[in-house]
Coordinates of C-alpha atoms (C1' of nucleotides) in Angstrom, one line a residue:
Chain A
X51 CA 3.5 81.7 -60.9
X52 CA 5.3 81.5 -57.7
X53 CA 8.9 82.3 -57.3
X54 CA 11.5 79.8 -57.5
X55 CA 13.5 79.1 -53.7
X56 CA 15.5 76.9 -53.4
X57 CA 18.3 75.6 -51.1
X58 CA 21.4 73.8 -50.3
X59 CA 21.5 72.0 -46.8
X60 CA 25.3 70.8 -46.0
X61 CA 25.8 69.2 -42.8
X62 CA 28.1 70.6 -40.9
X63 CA 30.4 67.0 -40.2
X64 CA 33.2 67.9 -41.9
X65 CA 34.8 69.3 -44.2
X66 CA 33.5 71.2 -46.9
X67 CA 32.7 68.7 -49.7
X68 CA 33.0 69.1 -53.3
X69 CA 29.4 67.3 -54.0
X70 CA 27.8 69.9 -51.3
X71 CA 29.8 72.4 -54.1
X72 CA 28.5 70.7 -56.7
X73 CA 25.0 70.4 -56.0
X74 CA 25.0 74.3 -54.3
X75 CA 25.8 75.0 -58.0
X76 CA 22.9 73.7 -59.4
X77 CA 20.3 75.3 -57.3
X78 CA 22.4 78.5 -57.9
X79 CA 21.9 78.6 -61.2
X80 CA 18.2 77.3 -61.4
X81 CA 17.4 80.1 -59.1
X82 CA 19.1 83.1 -60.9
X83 CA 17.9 81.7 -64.2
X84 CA 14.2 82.0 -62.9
X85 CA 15.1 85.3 -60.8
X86 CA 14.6 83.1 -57.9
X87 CA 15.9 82.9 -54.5
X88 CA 18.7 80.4 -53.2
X89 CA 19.0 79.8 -49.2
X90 CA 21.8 77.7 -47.2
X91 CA 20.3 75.8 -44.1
X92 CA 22.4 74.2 -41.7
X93 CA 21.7 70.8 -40.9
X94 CA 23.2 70.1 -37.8
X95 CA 20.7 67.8 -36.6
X96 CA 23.6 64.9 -35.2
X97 CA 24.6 66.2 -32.2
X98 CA 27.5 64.2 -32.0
X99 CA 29.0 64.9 -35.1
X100 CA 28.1 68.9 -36.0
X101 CA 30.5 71.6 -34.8
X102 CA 30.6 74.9 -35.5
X103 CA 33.7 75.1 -37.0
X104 CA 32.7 72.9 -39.2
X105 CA 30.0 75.2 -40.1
X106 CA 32.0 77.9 -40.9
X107 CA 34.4 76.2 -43.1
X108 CA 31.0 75.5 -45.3
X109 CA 30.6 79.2 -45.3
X110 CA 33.7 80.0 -45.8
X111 CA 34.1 77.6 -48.6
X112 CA 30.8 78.7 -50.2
X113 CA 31.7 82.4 -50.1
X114 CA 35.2 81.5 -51.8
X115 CA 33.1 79.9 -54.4
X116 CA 30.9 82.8 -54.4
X117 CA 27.9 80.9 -53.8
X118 CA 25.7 83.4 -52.1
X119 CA 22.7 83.1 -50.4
X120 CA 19.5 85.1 -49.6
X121 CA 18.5 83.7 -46.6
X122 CA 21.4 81.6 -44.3
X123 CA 22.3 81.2 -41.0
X124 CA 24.7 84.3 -41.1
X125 CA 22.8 86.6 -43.1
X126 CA 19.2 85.9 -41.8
X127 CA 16.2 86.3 -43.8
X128 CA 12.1 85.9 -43.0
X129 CA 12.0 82.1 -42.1
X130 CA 14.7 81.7 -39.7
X131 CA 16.4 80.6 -38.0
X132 CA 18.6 78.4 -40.4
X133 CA 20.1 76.2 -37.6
X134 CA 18.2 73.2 -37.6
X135 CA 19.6 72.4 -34.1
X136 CA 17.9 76.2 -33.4
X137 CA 14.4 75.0 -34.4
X138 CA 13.8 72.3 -31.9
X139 CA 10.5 73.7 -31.2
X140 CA 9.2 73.4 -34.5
X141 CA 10.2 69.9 -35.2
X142 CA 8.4 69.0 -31.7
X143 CA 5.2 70.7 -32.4
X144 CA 5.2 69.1 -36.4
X145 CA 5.8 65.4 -35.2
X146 CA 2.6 66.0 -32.6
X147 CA 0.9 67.1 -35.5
X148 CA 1.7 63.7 -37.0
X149 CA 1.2 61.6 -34.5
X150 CA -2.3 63.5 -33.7
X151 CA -3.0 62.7 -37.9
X152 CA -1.7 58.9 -37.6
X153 CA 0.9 60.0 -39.7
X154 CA 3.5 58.7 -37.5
X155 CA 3.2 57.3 -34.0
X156 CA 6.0 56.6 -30.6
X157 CA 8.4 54.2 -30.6
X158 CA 10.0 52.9 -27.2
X159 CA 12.0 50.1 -28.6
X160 CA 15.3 50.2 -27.3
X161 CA 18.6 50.4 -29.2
X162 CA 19.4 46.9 -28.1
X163 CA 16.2 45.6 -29.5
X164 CA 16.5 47.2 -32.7
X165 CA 20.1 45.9 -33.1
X166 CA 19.1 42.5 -32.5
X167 CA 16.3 42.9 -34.6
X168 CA 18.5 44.1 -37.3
X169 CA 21.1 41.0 -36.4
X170 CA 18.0 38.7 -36.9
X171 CA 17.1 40.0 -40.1
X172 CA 21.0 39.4 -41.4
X173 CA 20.9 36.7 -40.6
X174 CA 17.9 35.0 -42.0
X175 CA 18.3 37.2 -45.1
X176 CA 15.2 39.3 -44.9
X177 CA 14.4 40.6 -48.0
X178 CA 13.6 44.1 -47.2
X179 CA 15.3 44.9 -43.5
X180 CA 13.7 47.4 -41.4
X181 CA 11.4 47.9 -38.5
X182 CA 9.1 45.5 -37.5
X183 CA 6.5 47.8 -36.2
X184 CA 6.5 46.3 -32.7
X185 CA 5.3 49.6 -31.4
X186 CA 3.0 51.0 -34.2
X187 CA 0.4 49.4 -32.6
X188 CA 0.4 50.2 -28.9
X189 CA -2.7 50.9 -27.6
X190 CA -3.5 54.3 -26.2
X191 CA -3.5 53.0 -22.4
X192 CA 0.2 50.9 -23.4
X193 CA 1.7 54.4 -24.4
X194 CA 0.1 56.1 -21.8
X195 CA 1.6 54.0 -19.4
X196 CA 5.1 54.1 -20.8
X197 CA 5.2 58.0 -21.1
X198 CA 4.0 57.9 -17.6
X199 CA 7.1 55.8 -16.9
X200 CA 9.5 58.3 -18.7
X201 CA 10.9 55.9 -21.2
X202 CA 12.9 57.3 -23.8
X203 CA 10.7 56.9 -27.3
X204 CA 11.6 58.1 -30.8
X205 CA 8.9 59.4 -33.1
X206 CA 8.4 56.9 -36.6
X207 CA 6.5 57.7 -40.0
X208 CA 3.4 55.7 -39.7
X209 CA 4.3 54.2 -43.7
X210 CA 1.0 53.0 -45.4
X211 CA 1.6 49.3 -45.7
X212 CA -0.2 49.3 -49.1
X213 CA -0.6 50.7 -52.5
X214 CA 2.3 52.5 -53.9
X215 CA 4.0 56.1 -54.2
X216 CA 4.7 58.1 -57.2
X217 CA 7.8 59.9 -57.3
X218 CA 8.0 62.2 -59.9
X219 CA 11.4 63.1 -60.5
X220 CA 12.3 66.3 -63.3
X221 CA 14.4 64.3 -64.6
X222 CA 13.6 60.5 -64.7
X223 CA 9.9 61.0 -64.9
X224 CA 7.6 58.8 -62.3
X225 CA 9.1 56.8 -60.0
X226 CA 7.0 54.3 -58.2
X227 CA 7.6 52.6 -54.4
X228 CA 6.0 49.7 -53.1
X229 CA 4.9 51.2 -49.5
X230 CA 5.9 47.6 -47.9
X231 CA 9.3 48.6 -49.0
X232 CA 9.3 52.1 -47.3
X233 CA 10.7 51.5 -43.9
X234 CA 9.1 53.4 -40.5
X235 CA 11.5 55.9 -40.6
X236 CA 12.3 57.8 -37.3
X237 CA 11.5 61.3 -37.6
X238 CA 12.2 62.4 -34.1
X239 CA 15.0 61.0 -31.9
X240 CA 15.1 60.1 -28.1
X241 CA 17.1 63.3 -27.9
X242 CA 14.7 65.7 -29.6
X243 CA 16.4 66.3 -32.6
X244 CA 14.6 65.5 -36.1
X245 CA 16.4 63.1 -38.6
X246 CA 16.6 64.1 -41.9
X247 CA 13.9 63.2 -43.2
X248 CA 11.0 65.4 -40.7
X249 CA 13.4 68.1 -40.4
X250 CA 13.8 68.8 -44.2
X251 CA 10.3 68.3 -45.4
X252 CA 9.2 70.7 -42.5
X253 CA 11.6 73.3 -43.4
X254 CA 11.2 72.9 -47.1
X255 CA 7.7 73.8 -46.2
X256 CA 7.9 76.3 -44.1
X257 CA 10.9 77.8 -46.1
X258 CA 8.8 78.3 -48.7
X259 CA 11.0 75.8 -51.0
X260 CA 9.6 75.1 -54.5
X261 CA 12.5 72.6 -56.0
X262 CA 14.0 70.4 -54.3
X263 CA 17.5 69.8 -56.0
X264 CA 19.6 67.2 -54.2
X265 CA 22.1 64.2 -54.9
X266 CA 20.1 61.2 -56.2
X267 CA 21.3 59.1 -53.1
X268 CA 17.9 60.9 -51.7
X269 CA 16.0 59.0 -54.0
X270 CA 15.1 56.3 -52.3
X271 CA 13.9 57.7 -49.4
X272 CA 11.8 60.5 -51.5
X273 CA 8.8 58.4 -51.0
X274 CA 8.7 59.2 -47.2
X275 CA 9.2 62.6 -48.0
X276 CA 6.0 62.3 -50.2
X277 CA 4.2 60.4 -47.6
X278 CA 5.1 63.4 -45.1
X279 CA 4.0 66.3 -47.0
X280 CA 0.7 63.8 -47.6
X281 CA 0.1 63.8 -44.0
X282 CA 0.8 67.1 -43.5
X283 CA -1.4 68.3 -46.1
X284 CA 1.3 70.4 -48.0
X285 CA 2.2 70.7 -51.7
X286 CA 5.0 69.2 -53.0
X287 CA 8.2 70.7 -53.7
X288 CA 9.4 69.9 -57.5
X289 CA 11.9 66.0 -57.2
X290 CA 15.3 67.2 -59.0
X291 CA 18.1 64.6 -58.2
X292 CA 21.2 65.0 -59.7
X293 CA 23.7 62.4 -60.6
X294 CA 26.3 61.3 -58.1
X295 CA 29.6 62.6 -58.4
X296 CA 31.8 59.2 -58.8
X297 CA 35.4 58.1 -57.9
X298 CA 37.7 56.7 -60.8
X299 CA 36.0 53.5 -59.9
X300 CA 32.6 54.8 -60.5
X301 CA 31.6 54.6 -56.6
X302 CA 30.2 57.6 -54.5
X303 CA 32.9 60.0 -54.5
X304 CA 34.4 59.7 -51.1
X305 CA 37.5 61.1 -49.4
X306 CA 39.6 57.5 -49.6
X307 CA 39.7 57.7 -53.2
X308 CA 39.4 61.5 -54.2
X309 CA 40.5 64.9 -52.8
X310 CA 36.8 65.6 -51.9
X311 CA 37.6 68.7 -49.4
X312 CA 37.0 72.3 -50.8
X313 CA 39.7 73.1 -49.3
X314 CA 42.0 70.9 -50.5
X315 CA 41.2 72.4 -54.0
X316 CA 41.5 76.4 -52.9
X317 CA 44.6 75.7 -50.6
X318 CA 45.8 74.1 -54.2
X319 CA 45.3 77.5 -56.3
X320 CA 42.6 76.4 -57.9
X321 CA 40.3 79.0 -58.5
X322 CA 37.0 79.0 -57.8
X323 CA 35.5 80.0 -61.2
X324 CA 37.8 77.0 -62.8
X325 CA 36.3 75.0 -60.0
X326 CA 32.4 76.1 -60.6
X327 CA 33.2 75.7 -64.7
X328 CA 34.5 72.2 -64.2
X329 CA 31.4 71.4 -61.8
X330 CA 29.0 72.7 -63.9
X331 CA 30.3 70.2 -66.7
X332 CA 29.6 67.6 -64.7
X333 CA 26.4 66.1 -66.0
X334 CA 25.5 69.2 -67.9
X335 CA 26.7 70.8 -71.5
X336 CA 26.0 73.9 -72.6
X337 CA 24.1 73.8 -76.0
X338 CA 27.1 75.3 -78.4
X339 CA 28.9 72.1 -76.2
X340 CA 31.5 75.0 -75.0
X341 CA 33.3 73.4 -72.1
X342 CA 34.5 76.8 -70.8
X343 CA 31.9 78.8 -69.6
X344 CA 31.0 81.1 -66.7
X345 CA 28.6 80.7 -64.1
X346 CA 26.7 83.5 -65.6
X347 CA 26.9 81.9 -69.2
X348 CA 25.9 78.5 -67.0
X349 CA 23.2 80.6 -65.9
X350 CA 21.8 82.0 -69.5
X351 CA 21.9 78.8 -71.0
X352 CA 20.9 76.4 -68.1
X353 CA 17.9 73.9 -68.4
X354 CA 17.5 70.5 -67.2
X355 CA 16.5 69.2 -70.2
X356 CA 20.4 69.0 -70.7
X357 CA 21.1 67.3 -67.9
X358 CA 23.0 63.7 -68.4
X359 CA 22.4 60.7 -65.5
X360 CA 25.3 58.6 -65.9
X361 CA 27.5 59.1 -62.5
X362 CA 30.2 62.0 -63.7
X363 CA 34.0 60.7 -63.0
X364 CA 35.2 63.4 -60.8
X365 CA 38.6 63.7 -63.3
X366 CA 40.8 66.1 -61.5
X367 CA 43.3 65.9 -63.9
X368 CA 40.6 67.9 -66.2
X369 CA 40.0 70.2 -63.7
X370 CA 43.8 70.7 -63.3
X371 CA 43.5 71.2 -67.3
X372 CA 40.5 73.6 -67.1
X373 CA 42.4 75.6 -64.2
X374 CA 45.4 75.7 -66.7
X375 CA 43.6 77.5 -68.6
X376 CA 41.7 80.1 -66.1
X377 CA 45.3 80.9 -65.2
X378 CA 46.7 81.6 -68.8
X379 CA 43.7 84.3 -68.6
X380 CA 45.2 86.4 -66.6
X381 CA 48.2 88.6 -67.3
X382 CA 51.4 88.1 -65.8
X383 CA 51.0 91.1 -63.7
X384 CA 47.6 89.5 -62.3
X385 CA 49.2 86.0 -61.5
X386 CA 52.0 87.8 -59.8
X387 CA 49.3 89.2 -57.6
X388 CA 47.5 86.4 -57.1
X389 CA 50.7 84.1 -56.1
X390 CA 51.4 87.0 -53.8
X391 CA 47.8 87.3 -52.0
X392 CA 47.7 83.3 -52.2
X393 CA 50.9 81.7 -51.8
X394 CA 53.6 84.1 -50.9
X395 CA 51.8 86.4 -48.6
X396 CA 53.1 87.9 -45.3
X397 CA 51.1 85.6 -42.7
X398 CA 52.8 82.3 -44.5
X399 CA 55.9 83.5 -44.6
X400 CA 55.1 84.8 -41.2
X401 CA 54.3 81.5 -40.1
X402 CA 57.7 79.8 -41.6
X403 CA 60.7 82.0 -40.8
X404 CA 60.4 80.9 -36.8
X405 CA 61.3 77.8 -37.9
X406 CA 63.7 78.1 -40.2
X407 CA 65.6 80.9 -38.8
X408 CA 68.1 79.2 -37.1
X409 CA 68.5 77.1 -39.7
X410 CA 69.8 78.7 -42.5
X411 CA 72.9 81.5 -42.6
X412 CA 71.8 83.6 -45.6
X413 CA 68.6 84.8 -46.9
X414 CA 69.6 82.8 -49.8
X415 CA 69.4 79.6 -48.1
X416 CA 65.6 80.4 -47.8
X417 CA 64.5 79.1 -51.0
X418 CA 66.1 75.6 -50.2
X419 CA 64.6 75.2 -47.5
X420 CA 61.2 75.8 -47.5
X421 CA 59.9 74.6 -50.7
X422 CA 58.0 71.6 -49.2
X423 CA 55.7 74.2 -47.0
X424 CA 54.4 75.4 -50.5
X425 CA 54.9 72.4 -52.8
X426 CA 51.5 70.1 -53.3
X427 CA 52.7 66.6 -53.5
X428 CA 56.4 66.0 -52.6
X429 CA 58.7 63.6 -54.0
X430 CA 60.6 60.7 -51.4
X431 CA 64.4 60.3 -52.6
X432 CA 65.9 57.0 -52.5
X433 CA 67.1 58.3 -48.7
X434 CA 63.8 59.0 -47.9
X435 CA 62.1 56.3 -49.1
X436 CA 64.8 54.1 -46.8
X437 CA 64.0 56.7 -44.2
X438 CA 60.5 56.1 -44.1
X439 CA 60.5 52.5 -43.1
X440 CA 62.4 52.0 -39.6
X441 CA 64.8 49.0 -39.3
X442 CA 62.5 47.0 -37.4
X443 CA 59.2 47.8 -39.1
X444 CA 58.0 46.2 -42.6
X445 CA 56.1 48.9 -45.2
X446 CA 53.0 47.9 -44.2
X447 CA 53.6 48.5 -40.5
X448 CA 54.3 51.8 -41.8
X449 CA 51.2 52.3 -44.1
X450 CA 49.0 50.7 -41.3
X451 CA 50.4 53.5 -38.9
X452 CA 50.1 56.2 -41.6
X453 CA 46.9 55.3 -41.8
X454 CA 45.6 55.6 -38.4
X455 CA 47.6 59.0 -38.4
X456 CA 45.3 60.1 -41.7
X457 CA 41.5 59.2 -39.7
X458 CA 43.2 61.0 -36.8
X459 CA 43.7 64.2 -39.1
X460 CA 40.6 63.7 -41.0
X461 CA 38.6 64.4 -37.9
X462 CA 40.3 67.4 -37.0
X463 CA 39.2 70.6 -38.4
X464 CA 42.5 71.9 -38.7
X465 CA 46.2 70.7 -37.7
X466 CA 47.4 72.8 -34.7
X467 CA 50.9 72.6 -33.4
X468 CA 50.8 71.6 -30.1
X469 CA 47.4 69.6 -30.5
X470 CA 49.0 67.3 -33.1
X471 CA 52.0 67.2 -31.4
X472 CA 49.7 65.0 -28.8
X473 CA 47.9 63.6 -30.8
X474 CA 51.1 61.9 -32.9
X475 CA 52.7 61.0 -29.0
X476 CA 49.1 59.2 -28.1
X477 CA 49.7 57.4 -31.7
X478 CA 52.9 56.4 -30.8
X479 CA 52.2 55.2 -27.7
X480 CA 49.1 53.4 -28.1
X481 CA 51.0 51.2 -31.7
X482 CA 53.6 51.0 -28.7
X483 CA 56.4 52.5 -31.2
X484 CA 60.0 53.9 -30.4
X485 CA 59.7 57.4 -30.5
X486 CA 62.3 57.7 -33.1
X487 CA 60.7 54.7 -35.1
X488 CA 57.6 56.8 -35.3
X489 CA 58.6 60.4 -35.8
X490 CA 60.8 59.8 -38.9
X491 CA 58.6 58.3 -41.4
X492 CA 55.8 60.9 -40.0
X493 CA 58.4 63.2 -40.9
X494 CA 59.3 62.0 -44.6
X495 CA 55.8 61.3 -45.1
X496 CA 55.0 65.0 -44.6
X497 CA 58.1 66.6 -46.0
X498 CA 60.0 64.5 -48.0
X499 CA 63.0 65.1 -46.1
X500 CA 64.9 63.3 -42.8
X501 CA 65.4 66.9 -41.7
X502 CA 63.1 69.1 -40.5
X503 CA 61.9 72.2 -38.3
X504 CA 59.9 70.0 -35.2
X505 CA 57.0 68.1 -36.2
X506 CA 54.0 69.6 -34.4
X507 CA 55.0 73.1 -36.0
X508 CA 56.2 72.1 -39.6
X509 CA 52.7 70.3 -39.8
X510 CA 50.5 72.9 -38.7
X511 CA 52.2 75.3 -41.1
X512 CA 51.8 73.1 -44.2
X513 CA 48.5 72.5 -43.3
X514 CA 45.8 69.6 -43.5
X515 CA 45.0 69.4 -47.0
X516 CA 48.8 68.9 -47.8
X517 CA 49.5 67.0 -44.9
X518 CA 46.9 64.4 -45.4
X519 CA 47.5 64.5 -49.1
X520 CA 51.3 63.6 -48.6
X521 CA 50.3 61.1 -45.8
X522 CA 48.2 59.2 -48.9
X523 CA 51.2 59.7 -51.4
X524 CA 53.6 58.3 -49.0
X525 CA 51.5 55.3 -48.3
X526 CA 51.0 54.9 -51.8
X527 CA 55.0 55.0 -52.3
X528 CA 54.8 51.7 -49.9
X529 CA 52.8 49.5 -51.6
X530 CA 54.8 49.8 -55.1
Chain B
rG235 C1' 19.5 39.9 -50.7
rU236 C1' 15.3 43.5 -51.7
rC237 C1' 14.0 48.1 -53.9
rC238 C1' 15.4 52.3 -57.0
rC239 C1' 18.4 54.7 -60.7
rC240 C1' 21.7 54.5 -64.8
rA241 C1' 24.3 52.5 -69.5
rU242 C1' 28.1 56.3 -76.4
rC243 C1' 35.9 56.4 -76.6
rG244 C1' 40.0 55.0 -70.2
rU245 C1' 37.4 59.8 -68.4
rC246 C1' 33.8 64.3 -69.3
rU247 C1' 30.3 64.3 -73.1
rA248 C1' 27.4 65.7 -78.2
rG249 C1' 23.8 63.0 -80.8
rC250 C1' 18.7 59.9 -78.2
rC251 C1' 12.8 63.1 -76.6
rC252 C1' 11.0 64.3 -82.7
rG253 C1' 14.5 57.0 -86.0
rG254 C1' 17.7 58.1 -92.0
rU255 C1' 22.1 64.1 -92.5
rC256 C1' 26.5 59.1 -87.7
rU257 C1' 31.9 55.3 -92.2
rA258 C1' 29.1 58.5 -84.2
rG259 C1' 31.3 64.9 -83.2
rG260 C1' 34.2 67.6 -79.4
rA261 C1' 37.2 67.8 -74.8
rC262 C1' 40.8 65.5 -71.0
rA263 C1' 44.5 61.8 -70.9
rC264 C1' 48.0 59.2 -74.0
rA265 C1' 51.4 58.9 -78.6
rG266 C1' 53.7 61.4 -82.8
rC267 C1' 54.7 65.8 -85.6
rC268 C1' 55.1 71.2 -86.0
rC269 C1' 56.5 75.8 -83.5
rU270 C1' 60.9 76.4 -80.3
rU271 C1' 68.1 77.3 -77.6
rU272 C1' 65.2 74.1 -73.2
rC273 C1' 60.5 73.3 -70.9
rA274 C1' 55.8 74.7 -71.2
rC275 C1' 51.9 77.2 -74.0
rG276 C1' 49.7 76.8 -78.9
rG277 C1' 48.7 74.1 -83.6
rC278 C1' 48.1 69.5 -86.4
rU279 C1' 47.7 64.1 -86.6
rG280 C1' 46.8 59.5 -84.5
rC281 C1' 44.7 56.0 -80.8
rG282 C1' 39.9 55.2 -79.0
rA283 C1' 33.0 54.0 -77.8
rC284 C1' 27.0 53.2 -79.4
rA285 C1' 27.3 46.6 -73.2
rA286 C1' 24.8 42.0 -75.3
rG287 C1' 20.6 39.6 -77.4
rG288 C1' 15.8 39.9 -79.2
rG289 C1' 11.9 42.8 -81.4
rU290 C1' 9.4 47.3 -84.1
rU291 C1' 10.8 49.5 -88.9
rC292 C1' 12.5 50.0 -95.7
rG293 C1' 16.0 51.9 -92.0
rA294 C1' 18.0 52.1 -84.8
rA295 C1' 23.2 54.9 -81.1
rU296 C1' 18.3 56.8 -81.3
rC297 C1' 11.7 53.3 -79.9
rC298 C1' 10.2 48.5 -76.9
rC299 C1' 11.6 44.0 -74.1
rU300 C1' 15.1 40.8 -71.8
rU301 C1' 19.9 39.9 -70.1
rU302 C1' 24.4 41.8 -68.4
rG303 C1' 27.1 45.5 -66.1
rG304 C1' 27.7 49.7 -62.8
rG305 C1' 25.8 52.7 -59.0
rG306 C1' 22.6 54.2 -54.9
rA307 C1' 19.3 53.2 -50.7
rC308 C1' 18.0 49.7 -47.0
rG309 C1' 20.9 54.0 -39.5
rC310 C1' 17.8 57.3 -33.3
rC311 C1' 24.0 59.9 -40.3
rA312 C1' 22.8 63.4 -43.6

RNA sequence: GUCCCCAUCGUCUAGCCCGGUCUAGGACACAGCCCUUUCACGGCUGCGACAAGGGUUCGAAUCCCUUUGGGGACGCCA
């Protein structure tokens, strides 16, 4: 019997998501359960969007979690390295192989061409929209001659354009495909890179990975997988795909309509076993049907065979619940500690007294005036409410702007003083606002109050996660 | 639109595979009561679901089919 490896592969794009979390978790468990071993690969195959710092939140995240890994990007391990953007060679030398097996073959349509094509098919309602093969068929001398020519081409899976392919999935049984309805996926971009799909069934392999456990938005695209380790020659990992963590309205969990950032949750106190138990309920039960469990108890008991399909509700007011109660676990003495370490430690209050100090005339004064930098969400007074909408500008001019303001700190990895002070002066000037129009209902948004240390500062002490979360409340507090 | 997945209280779920023990159990939330100088915690009670229709069967939440509903995928994103 060979030894269970699995993985988790987060792209490094943004923050650190609570479904990356999620589905870490679950190939955690599965691999201590069989004595297995569990490896993080980046996949920072999108050049655009992948930073580093990124990256490290994901570790940083994963390690507060206490996640580990065998074999990751930081800790190294036999089948490195676990960069994908580092293994550019490999992917290379693989889709060669491919095209040398008719597995896949060049493709040197343009961008524009392939956005027309896709325009066309909208418009005449295509059933099943995708590439037309224009280039599958080149002849030998026609790609010769275009190579020779140095056009730009992107490698595509050569899809059989017959017959069908089995999925079998652990946990919905066979799954079958039509191949006309598996599109010629790119597996190699005009930059190099691998997409997702060459990249992962080519480290799987090599990796040595025996289950694949991933979100069941993979699905569908788990036929080309099969067709690639096909034309490879390779064995087949195991299909696991978990249930999709959902939004109260049952959608994809997503970042409008959920605090999906890890961050957002260990900034908040939760703590990261609360945050694994509450996870680990989330399409799975323990068989005594014990909703407070450890990951080690998770890890005892654990079997698919106990796994649920329907979408999970990401409930955060459960998790607040389940948090309640890791907290009533530890003595006073321990909490004490843990609000010290956590909350009131020396670099925050570091970080606040500059701006406070010439604001208040006794250390008593403190309290008063800092309890929005620690606060989660924060109330908006009558005052503040009129405060937040300018004399000239309707709610919704405000929401709109608030808006904006949240994609611009969305993108950020975190909210420096001086960068966000330019970034809030660019805002301002490009919605062509009065300076004092735009700053003040920035400025309640954030804090709750008309008065405040500067912006810039006060922002990048409270931090992203609250800053953005406020930003939501406030434009909440504008629509009702 | 096409393909794929899914379907028990508002939410997380037990039960379903191996039909009867299910007048469907637990938890969150909500409401009430108790405890209590207050608030919480804790305890108790209540509210609340087998999507619909057809089969199969002596008997179906459990098996089959259809419909409906929800979700996902359809990118040189992952």
């Amino acid at each position: 019997m060979t030894t269970v490896k699995v993985r988790i592969a987060p792209s490094p794009t943004g923050d650190p998501h609570v479904g990356t979390a999620y589905i870490a978790l679950f190939n955690y468990v599965f691999a201590k359960k069989h004595g297995g071993k569990f490896i993080l690969r980046i996949e920072d195959t999108d050049r655009t969007r992948s930073r580093p710092e990124w990256e490290q939140m994901i570790i940083d995240a994963m390690k507060w979690l206490g996640l580990t890994w065998d074999e990751g990007p930081d800790v190294g391990g036999p089948h490195g390295p676990y960069r994908q953007s580092e293994r550019g060679a490999i992917y290379a030398e693989h889709a060669q192989m491919l095209i040398d097996r008719g597995g896949a073959y060049r493709c040197f349509c343009t961008e524009e061409r392939l956005t027309a094509l896709r325009e066309e098919q909208r418009k005449a309602k295509v059933a099943m929209p995708g590439y037309d093969g224009h280039c599958r068929h080149l002849s030998p001398d026609e790609i010769k001659a275009k190579l020779a020519e140095k056009l730009p081409y992107v490698v595509r899976l050569a899809m059989p354009k017959e017959g069908t392919t089995k999925v079998n999935d652990r946990l919905r049984g066979e799954v079958q495909f039509e191949n006309a309805q598996v599109d010629d996926q790119v597996l190699l971009k005009s930059d190099g890179m691998p997409t997702y799909h060459l990249a992962n069934v080519v480290d799987d392999h090599l990796m040595g990975i025996t289950h694949v456990i991933r979100a069941e938005e993979w699905i569908t695209s788990t036929p080309k997988h099969v067709q690639l380790y096909q034309a490879f020659g390779w064995t087949q990992p195991e299909w696991i795909h978990m249930p999709l963590l959902r939004n109260q309205d049952k959608s994809k969990i997503s970042k409008r309509k959920n605090p999906v950032s890890l961050n957002y949750y260990r900034e908040s106190g939760f703590s990261p076993a609360a945050m694994l138990n509450y996870l680990g309920m989330m399409g799975w039960t323990m068989p005594d049907g014990r909703e407070k469990f450890t990951v080690a108890e998770m890890i005892d008991n654990f079997s698919f065979e106990r796994i649920s399909l329907g979408g999970p509700v990401f409930d955060v007011q459960k998790l607040t619940w389940l948090n309640g109660l890791y907290i009533r676990d530890h003595t006073a003495d321990e909490l004490a500690t843990d609000l010290l370490t956590n909350m009131f430690n020396e670099k925050n209050l570091k970080a606040i007294t500059p701006l406070i100090r010439e604001r208040i005339d006794k250390l008593e004064d403190f309290v008063n005036h800092v309890g929005y930098f620690f606060a989660g969400d924060v109330s908006y007074s009558p005052e503040a409410l009129q405060a937040l909408v300018p004399k000239d500008k309707t709610n919704k001019d405000v929401s709109g702007m608030l808006a904006e303001l949240l994609e611009i700190i969305d993108s950020l990895p975190r909210v420096e003083a001086a960068d966000i002070d330019a970034r809030l002066k660019a805002l301002c000037e490009k919605l062509t606002w009065k300076p004092k129009e735009f700053f003040m209902p920035v400025r309640v948004a954030v804090t709750g109050r008309t008065a405040t240390p500067p912006l810039g500062e006060t922002m990048a002490v409270i931090g992203k996660e609250r800053c953005r979360r406020r930003i939501r409340g406030a434009i909440a507090a504008l629509k009702s």
